[in-house]
């Protein structure tokens, strides 16, 4: 997929691609502070980085990208910062929706939409509806998302359905999570140097590979995308099995 007409650097060949990449876009604040800018400036720079990164993963052929843009815990930040992030989300949709639409990108949302300002809810719903028929790449925006809250909601749904204890299986829970219909992430990237998953896709990421980089999110460019995918292609995924069961010599 090429979203923009501008050619970027040559695409390295990646032998084993992840089908689903999830990203914790961390470090906007530190990126800004290190330049004497405000945290809001950092989020603006972070928002500018969304499109080129989505485009690069698309060029590689990654089918699903889930981006952690706002966690349920982020409401605790200063009001001005929260409002700036909410405004930015709306602006990204206003500005880039037609680009994604034309590039065959299906936009989805995971998380609690109801708590968001009505205007933003409307924009997100409209973006999801307008791109629902696209199938080249799915971009999931995790906005007001929390992994544990997602599991709690799934369990509540099971209880409300009156299922028996025997019917509470991994499949039954997965089918009630907001990621239903999507493959589990194969690769989870966190920018900004921290080594934790911060309540992101806690169920779905049970067997994914992790890639941590010290690059702040606004600096996570094409070369960083390529490096993460190349590192993934060298990993040996065993899913708790022994090497011969997963068809590899690596131990
Ligand atoms: C983490 O950096 C980033 C966020 C909490 C917000 C993510 C927002 C964007 C990537 C830009 C906006 C995009 C949309 C779709 C609204 P941080 O603030 O925790 O940085 P720090 O760890 O350096 O303080």
mmCIF file of C-alpha atoms and ligand atoms in Angstrom:
data_model
loop_
_atom_site.group_PDB
_atom_site.id
_atom_site.type_symbol
_atom_site.label_atom_id
_atom_site.label_comp_id
_atom_site.label_asym_id
_atom_site.label_seq_id
_atom_site.Cartn_x
_atom_site.Cartn_y
_atom_site.Cartn_z
ATOM 1 C CA UNK A 1 0.000 0.000 0.000
ATOM 2 C CA UNK A 2 1.264 3.464 -0.813
ATOM 3 C CA UNK A 3 -0.746 6.165 0.909
ATOM 4 C CA UNK A 4 1.284 9.122 -0.328
ATOM 5 C CA UNK A 5 2.843 9.573 -3.734
ATOM 6 C CA UNK A 6 6.250 10.396 -2.243
ATOM 7 C CA UNK A 7 8.698 7.491 -2.476
ATOM 8 C CA UNK A 8 10.501 6.659 0.759
ATOM 9 C CA UNK A 9 13.714 4.688 1.243
ATOM 10 C CA UNK A 10 14.077 1.255 -0.413
ATOM 11 C CA UNK A 11 12.057 -1.488 1.192
ATOM 12 C CA UNK A 12 14.208 -4.240 2.719
ATOM 13 C CA UNK A 13 12.950 -7.763 2.125
ATOM 14 C CA UNK A 14 11.505 -9.216 5.329
ATOM 15 C CA UNK A 15 11.223 -13.008 5.194
ATOM 16 C CA UNK A 16 8.640 -13.578 7.908
ATOM 17 C CA UNK A 17 6.150 -10.785 8.308
ATOM 18 C CA UNK A 18 3.895 -10.376 11.310
ATOM 19 C CA UNK A 19 0.256 -10.318 10.293
ATOM 20 C CA UNK A 20 -0.715 -7.996 13.139
ATOM 21 C CA UNK A 21 1.555 -5.341 14.668
ATOM 22 C CA UNK A 22 0.513 -3.419 17.784
ATOM 23 C CA UNK A 23 2.273 -0.219 18.837
ATOM 24 C CA UNK A 24 2.466 1.691 22.107
ATOM 25 C CA UNK A 25 3.300 5.159 20.815
ATOM 26 C CA UNK A 26 5.237 6.479 23.804
ATOM 27 C CA UNK A 27 7.622 9.392 24.255
ATOM 28 C CA UNK A 28 5.786 12.387 22.755
ATOM 29 C CA UNK A 29 6.232 14.369 25.973
ATOM 30 C CA UNK A 30 9.950 13.646 26.330
ATOM 31 C CA UNK A 31 10.515 14.302 22.638
ATOM 32 C CA UNK A 32 9.004 17.773 23.129
ATOM 33 C CA UNK A 33 10.744 18.507 26.416
ATOM 34 C CA UNK A 34 14.128 17.625 24.936
ATOM 35 C CA UNK A 35 13.502 20.393 22.376
ATOM 36 C CA UNK A 36 12.171 22.966 24.828
ATOM 37 C CA UNK A 37 8.642 22.511 23.441
ATOM 38 C CA UNK A 38 5.333 21.850 25.208
ATOM 39 C CA UNK A 39 3.913 18.344 25.682
ATOM 40 C CA UNK A 40 1.092 19.336 23.317
ATOM 41 C CA UNK A 41 3.716 20.061 20.657
ATOM 42 C CA UNK A 42 4.989 16.537 21.240
ATOM 43 C CA UNK A 43 1.534 15.067 20.659
ATOM 44 C CA UNK A 44 1.179 17.155 17.509
ATOM 45 C CA UNK A 45 4.483 15.743 16.244
ATOM 46 C CA UNK A 46 3.265 12.274 17.241
ATOM 47 C CA UNK A 47 0.082 12.756 15.239
ATOM 48 C CA UNK A 48 2.130 13.832 12.209
ATOM 49 C CA UNK A 49 4.024 10.568 12.454
ATOM 50 C CA UNK A 50 0.947 8.347 12.192
ATOM 51 C CA UNK A 51 0.518 8.436 8.427
ATOM 52 C CA UNK A 52 4.123 7.709 7.358
ATOM 53 C CA UNK A 53 4.358 4.820 9.828
ATOM 54 C CA UNK A 54 1.041 3.327 8.698
ATOM 55 C CA UNK A 55 2.199 3.704 5.122
ATOM 56 C CA UNK A 56 5.498 1.917 5.763
ATOM 57 C CA UNK A 57 3.841 -1.050 7.470
ATOM 58 C CA UNK A 58 1.403 -1.147 4.557
ATOM 59 C CA UNK A 59 4.249 -1.147 2.044
ATOM 60 C CA UNK A 60 5.728 -4.168 3.809
ATOM 61 C CA UNK A 61 2.386 -5.946 3.596
ATOM 62 C CA UNK A 62 1.410 -5.940 7.269
ATOM 63 C CA UNK A 63 -2.349 -6.561 7.316
ATOM 64 C CA UNK A 64 -3.349 -5.266 10.750
ATOM 65 C CA UNK A 65 -1.944 -2.402 12.797
ATOM 66 C CA UNK A 66 -3.269 -1.510 16.247
ATOM 67 C CA UNK A 67 -2.176 1.859 17.630
ATOM 68 C CA UNK A 68 -2.477 2.754 21.310
ATOM 69 C CA UNK A 69 -3.346 6.448 21.195
ATOM 70 C CA UNK A 70 -5.181 7.022 24.496
ATOM 71 C CA UNK A 71 -5.517 4.723 27.485
ATOM 72 C CA UNK A 72 -8.299 4.696 30.065
ATOM 73 C CA UNK A 73 -5.619 5.885 32.515
ATOM 74 C CA UNK A 74 -4.687 8.908 30.358
ATOM 75 C CA UNK A 75 -7.790 10.809 31.604
ATOM 76 C CA UNK A 76 -5.717 11.492 34.746
ATOM 77 C CA UNK A 77 -3.363 13.814 32.797
ATOM 78 C CA UNK A 78 -3.721 17.608 32.987
ATOM 79 C CA UNK A 79 -6.955 18.701 31.367
ATOM 80 C CA UNK A 80 -5.254 20.840 28.719
ATOM 81 C CA UNK A 81 -3.172 17.866 27.588
ATOM 82 C CA UNK A 82 -6.173 15.531 27.455
ATOM 83 C CA UNK A 83 -8.131 18.096 25.448
ATOM 84 C CA UNK A 84 -5.207 18.554 23.069
ATOM 85 C CA UNK A 85 -5.038 14.788 22.378
ATOM 86 C CA UNK A 86 -8.819 14.619 21.855
ATOM 87 C CA UNK A 87 -8.648 17.544 19.434
ATOM 88 C CA UNK A 88 -5.741 15.960 17.566
ATOM 89 C CA UNK A 89 -7.647 12.723 17.084
ATOM 90 C CA UNK A 90 -10.452 14.661 15.429
ATOM 91 C CA UNK A 91 -8.026 16.594 13.257
ATOM 92 C CA UNK A 92 -6.264 13.450 12.065
ATOM 93 C CA UNK A 93 -9.637 12.082 10.946
ATOM 94 C CA UNK A 94 -10.645 15.364 9.278
ATOM 95 C CA UNK A 95 -7.364 15.622 7.414
ATOM 96 C CA UNK A 96 -6.422 12.037 6.586
ATOM 97 C CA UNK A 97 -9.641 10.058 6.319
ATOM 98 C CA UNK A 98 -9.922 10.465 2.553
ATOM 99 C CA UNK A 99 -6.290 9.309 2.162
ATOM 100 C CA UNK A 100 -6.950 6.110 4.095
ATOM 101 C CA UNK A 101 -10.240 5.629 2.309
ATOM 102 C CA UNK A 102 -8.541 5.819 -1.093
ATOM 103 C CA UNK A 103 -5.640 3.588 -0.020
ATOM 104 C CA UNK A 104 -7.943 0.696 0.944
ATOM 105 C CA UNK A 105 -7.382 1.071 4.684
ATOM 106 C CA UNK A 106 -10.178 -0.054 6.983
ATOM 107 C CA UNK A 107 -10.250 2.073 10.127
ATOM 108 C CA UNK A 108 -11.552 0.492 13.330
ATOM 109 C CA UNK A 109 -11.791 1.653 16.905
ATOM 110 C CA UNK A 110 -11.268 -0.326 20.101
ATOM 111 C CA UNK A 111 -12.069 0.985 23.563
ATOM 112 C CA UNK A 112 -14.945 2.834 25.179
ATOM 113 C CA UNK A 113 -16.348 5.303 22.673
ATOM 114 C CA UNK A 114 -19.209 6.479 24.876
ATOM 115 C CA UNK A 115 -16.975 8.448 27.275
ATOM 116 C CA UNK A 116 -15.480 10.533 24.466
ATOM 117 C CA UNK A 117 -16.851 13.950 23.463
ATOM 118 C CA UNK A 118 -19.866 13.532 21.178
ATOM 119 C CA UNK A 119 -18.143 15.319 18.283
ATOM 120 C CA UNK A 120 -15.211 12.905 18.392
ATOM 121 C CA UNK A 121 -17.524 9.904 18.746
ATOM 122 C CA UNK A 122 -19.303 11.020 15.600
ATOM 123 C CA UNK A 123 -16.064 11.446 13.657
ATOM 124 C CA UNK A 124 -14.741 8.045 14.715
ATOM 125 C CA UNK A 125 -18.045 6.333 13.827
ATOM 126 C CA UNK A 126 -18.077 8.074 10.479
ATOM 127 C CA UNK A 127 -14.457 7.035 9.764
ATOM 128 C CA UNK A 128 -15.248 3.418 10.672
ATOM 129 C CA UNK A 129 -18.377 3.405 8.495
ATOM 130 C CA UNK A 130 -16.768 5.059 5.496
ATOM 131 C CA UNK A 131 -13.862 2.603 5.409
ATOM 132 C CA UNK A 132 -15.799 -0.541 6.368
ATOM 133 C CA UNK A 133 -15.566 -1.955 2.833
ATOM 134 C CA UNK A 134 -11.766 -1.617 2.589
ATOM 135 C CA UNK A 135 -9.622 -4.724 2.909
ATOM 136 C CA UNK A 136 -5.993 -3.948 2.086
ATOM 137 C CA UNK A 137 -5.045 -3.112 5.655
ATOM 138 C CA UNK A 138 -6.881 -2.696 8.958
ATOM 139 C CA UNK A 139 -5.810 0.126 11.251
ATOM 140 C CA UNK A 140 -7.268 -0.166 14.708
ATOM 141 C CA UNK A 141 -7.202 2.948 16.811
ATOM 142 C CA UNK A 142 -7.133 2.092 20.519
ATOM 143 C CA UNK A 143 -8.591 5.255 21.968
ATOM 144 C CA UNK A 144 -9.879 5.240 25.546
ATOM 145 C CA UNK A 145 -8.835 1.617 25.653
ATOM 146 C CA UNK A 146 -7.826 -0.545 28.626
ATOM 147 C CA UNK A 147 -6.963 -4.230 28.337
ATOM 148 C CA UNK A 148 -8.323 -5.284 31.713
ATOM 149 C CA UNK A 149 -11.565 -3.357 31.185
ATOM 150 C CA UNK A 150 -11.967 -5.244 27.908
ATOM 151 C CA UNK A 151 -11.633 -8.596 29.703
ATOM 152 C CA UNK A 152 -14.050 -7.510 32.450
ATOM 153 C CA UNK A 153 -16.611 -6.485 29.810
ATOM 154 C CA UNK A 154 -16.245 -9.868 28.077
ATOM 155 C CA UNK A 155 -16.746 -11.767 31.335
ATOM 156 C CA UNK A 156 -19.764 -9.620 32.238
ATOM 157 C CA UNK A 157 -21.245 -10.441 28.857
ATOM 158 C CA UNK A 158 -20.756 -14.160 29.468
ATOM 159 C CA UNK A 159 -22.435 -13.873 32.867
ATOM 160 C CA UNK A 160 -25.318 -11.882 31.369
ATOM 161 C CA UNK A 161 -25.759 -14.621 28.764
ATOM 162 C CA UNK A 162 -26.043 -17.128 31.592
ATOM 163 C CA UNK A 163 -23.304 -19.432 30.315
ATOM 164 C CA UNK A 164 -22.341 -22.412 32.424
ATOM 165 C CA UNK A 165 -18.838 -22.530 34.012
ATOM 166 C CA UNK A 166 -17.831 -25.265 31.523
ATOM 167 C CA UNK A 167 -18.708 -22.943 28.644
ATOM 168 C CA UNK A 168 -16.272 -20.277 29.885
ATOM 169 C CA UNK A 169 -13.365 -21.074 27.581
ATOM 170 C CA UNK A 170 -10.521 -19.032 26.090
ATOM 171 C CA UNK A 171 -12.420 -18.989 22.795
ATOM 172 C CA UNK A 172 -15.612 -17.791 24.517
ATOM 173 C CA UNK A 173 -13.751 -14.907 26.153
ATOM 174 C CA UNK A 174 -11.811 -13.993 22.986
ATOM 175 C CA UNK A 175 -15.075 -13.897 21.037
ATOM 176 C CA UNK A 176 -16.368 -11.189 23.381
ATOM 177 C CA UNK A 177 -13.299 -8.943 23.392
ATOM 178 C CA UNK A 178 -13.305 -5.797 21.267
ATOM 179 C CA UNK A 179 -10.691 -7.362 18.980
ATOM 180 C CA UNK A 180 -13.062 -10.142 17.899
ATOM 181 C CA UNK A 181 -12.445 -11.103 14.270
ATOM 182 C CA UNK A 182 -8.832 -9.908 14.310
ATOM 183 C CA UNK A 183 -5.784 -12.143 14.666
ATOM 184 C CA UNK A 184 -3.828 -11.772 17.907
ATOM 185 C CA UNK A 185 -0.865 -9.401 17.569
ATOM 186 C CA UNK A 186 2.339 -11.129 16.453
ATOM 187 C CA UNK A 187 4.569 -8.197 17.289
ATOM 188 C CA UNK A 188 4.141 -5.495 19.906
ATOM 189 C CA UNK A 189 6.372 -2.440 19.586
ATOM 190 C CA UNK A 190 6.849 0.120 22.329
ATOM 191 C CA UNK A 191 8.678 3.332 21.604
ATOM 192 C CA UNK A 192 10.145 5.652 24.239
ATOM 193 C CA UNK A 193 12.436 3.256 26.088
ATOM 194 C CA UNK A 194 10.063 1.765 28.681
ATOM 195 C CA UNK A 195 9.743 -2.014 28.959
ATOM 196 C CA UNK A 196 6.103 -2.602 29.896
ATOM 197 C CA UNK A 197 2.773 -3.061 28.161
ATOM 198 C CA UNK A 198 0.704 -0.619 30.252
ATOM 199 C CA UNK A 199 -2.643 -2.439 30.081
ATOM 200 C CA UNK A 200 -2.537 -2.732 26.278
ATOM 201 C CA UNK A 201 -3.991 -5.910 24.711
ATOM 202 C CA UNK A 202 -3.149 -7.877 27.860
ATOM 203 C CA UNK A 203 -5.139 -10.931 26.741
ATOM 204 C CA UNK A 204 -4.307 -10.791 23.044
ATOM 205 C CA UNK A 205 -0.546 -10.256 23.503
ATOM 206 C CA UNK A 206 -0.013 -13.469 25.488
ATOM 207 C CA UNK A 207 2.203 -15.019 22.795
ATOM 208 C CA UNK A 208 3.355 -12.054 20.746
ATOM 209 C CA UNK A 209 6.930 -10.942 20.275
ATOM 210 C CA UNK A 210 8.042 -7.678 21.872
ATOM 211 C CA UNK A 211 10.230 -4.987 20.387
ATOM 212 C CA UNK A 212 11.333 -2.103 22.589
ATOM 213 C CA UNK A 213 13.103 0.913 21.176
ATOM 214 C CA UNK A 214 14.468 4.014 22.860
ATOM 215 C CA UNK A 215 13.261 6.166 19.933
ATOM 216 C CA UNK A 216 10.519 8.559 21.004
ATOM 217 C CA UNK A 217 7.337 8.094 18.971
ATOM 218 C CA UNK A 218 7.799 11.233 16.780
ATOM 219 C CA UNK A 219 11.269 9.867 15.850
ATOM 220 C CA UNK A 220 10.012 6.365 15.059
ATOM 221 C CA UNK A 221 10.477 6.571 11.309
ATOM 222 C CA UNK A 222 10.799 4.312 8.308
ATOM 223 C CA UNK A 223 14.199 2.941 9.385
ATOM 224 C CA UNK A 224 12.769 2.013 12.797
ATOM 225 C CA UNK A 225 9.802 0.248 11.178
ATOM 226 C CA UNK A 226 12.159 -1.743 8.953
ATOM 227 C CA UNK A 227 14.427 -2.619 11.911
ATOM 228 C CA UNK A 228 11.499 -3.866 14.017
ATOM 229 C CA UNK A 229 10.234 -6.082 11.190
ATOM 230 C CA UNK A 230 13.698 -7.461 10.431
ATOM 231 C CA UNK A 231 14.219 -8.278 14.099
ATOM 232 C CA UNK A 232 10.828 -10.008 14.189
ATOM 233 C CA UNK A 233 11.730 -12.113 11.162
ATOM 234 C CA UNK A 234 14.746 -13.474 13.072
ATOM 235 C CA UNK A 235 12.722 -14.488 16.117
ATOM 236 C CA UNK A 236 11.833 -18.117 16.780
ATOM 237 C CA UNK A 237 8.221 -18.384 17.969
ATOM 238 C CA UNK A 238 7.489 -21.599 19.802
ATOM 239 C CA UNK A 239 4.139 -20.977 21.526
ATOM 240 C CA UNK A 240 5.266 -23.162 24.420
ATOM 241 C CA UNK A 241 6.218 -26.054 22.112
ATOM 242 C CA UNK A 242 9.613 -27.604 21.373
ATOM 243 C CA UNK A 243 11.547 -26.528 18.215
ATOM 244 C CA UNK A 244 10.715 -29.578 16.030
ATOM 245 C CA UNK A 245 6.974 -29.050 16.632
ATOM 246 C CA UNK A 246 7.125 -25.559 15.182
ATOM 247 C CA UNK A 247 9.281 -26.574 12.239
ATOM 248 C CA UNK A 248 12.516 -24.735 13.000
ATOM 249 C CA UNK A 249 16.071 -25.642 13.917
ATOM 250 C CA UNK A 250 16.491 -22.667 16.165
ATOM 251 C CA UNK A 251 16.375 -23.240 19.916
HETATM 252 C C1 LIG B 1 2.488 8.781 24.889
HETATM 253 O O1 LIG B 1 3.497 9.735 25.028
HETATM 254 C C2 LIG B 1 1.496 9.256 23.958
HETATM 255 C C3 LIG B 1 0.183 9.459 24.250
HETATM 256 C C4 LIG B 1 -0.412 9.237 25.576
HETATM 257 C C5 LIG B 1 -0.731 9.980 23.239
HETATM 258 C C6 LIG B 1 -0.540 9.360 21.881
HETATM 259 C C7 LIG B 1 -0.926 10.363 20.885
HETATM 260 C C8 LIG B 1 -0.407 10.456 19.658
HETATM 261 C C9 LIG B 1 0.528 9.504 19.081
HETATM 262 C C10 LIG B 1 -0.721 11.603 18.799
HETATM 263 C C11 LIG B 1 -2.132 11.809 18.601
HETATM 264 C C12 LIG B 1 -2.763 10.754 17.808
HETATM 265 C C13 LIG B 1 -4.055 10.593 17.827
HETATM 266 C C14 LIG B 1 -4.730 9.579 16.991
HETATM 267 C C15 LIG B 1 -4.815 11.441 18.730
HETATM 268 P P1 LIG B 1 3.691 10.413 26.451
HETATM 269 O O2 LIG B 1 2.868 11.652 26.494
HETATM 270 O O3 LIG B 1 3.356 9.438 27.533
HETATM 271 O O4 LIG B 1 5.210 10.750 26.416
HETATM 272 P P2 LIG B 1 6.215 10.724 27.642
HETATM 273 O O5 LIG B 1 6.271 9.315 28.146
HETATM 274 O O6 LIG B 1 7.499 11.157 27.041
HETATM 275 O O7 LIG B 1 5.687 11.681 28.659
#
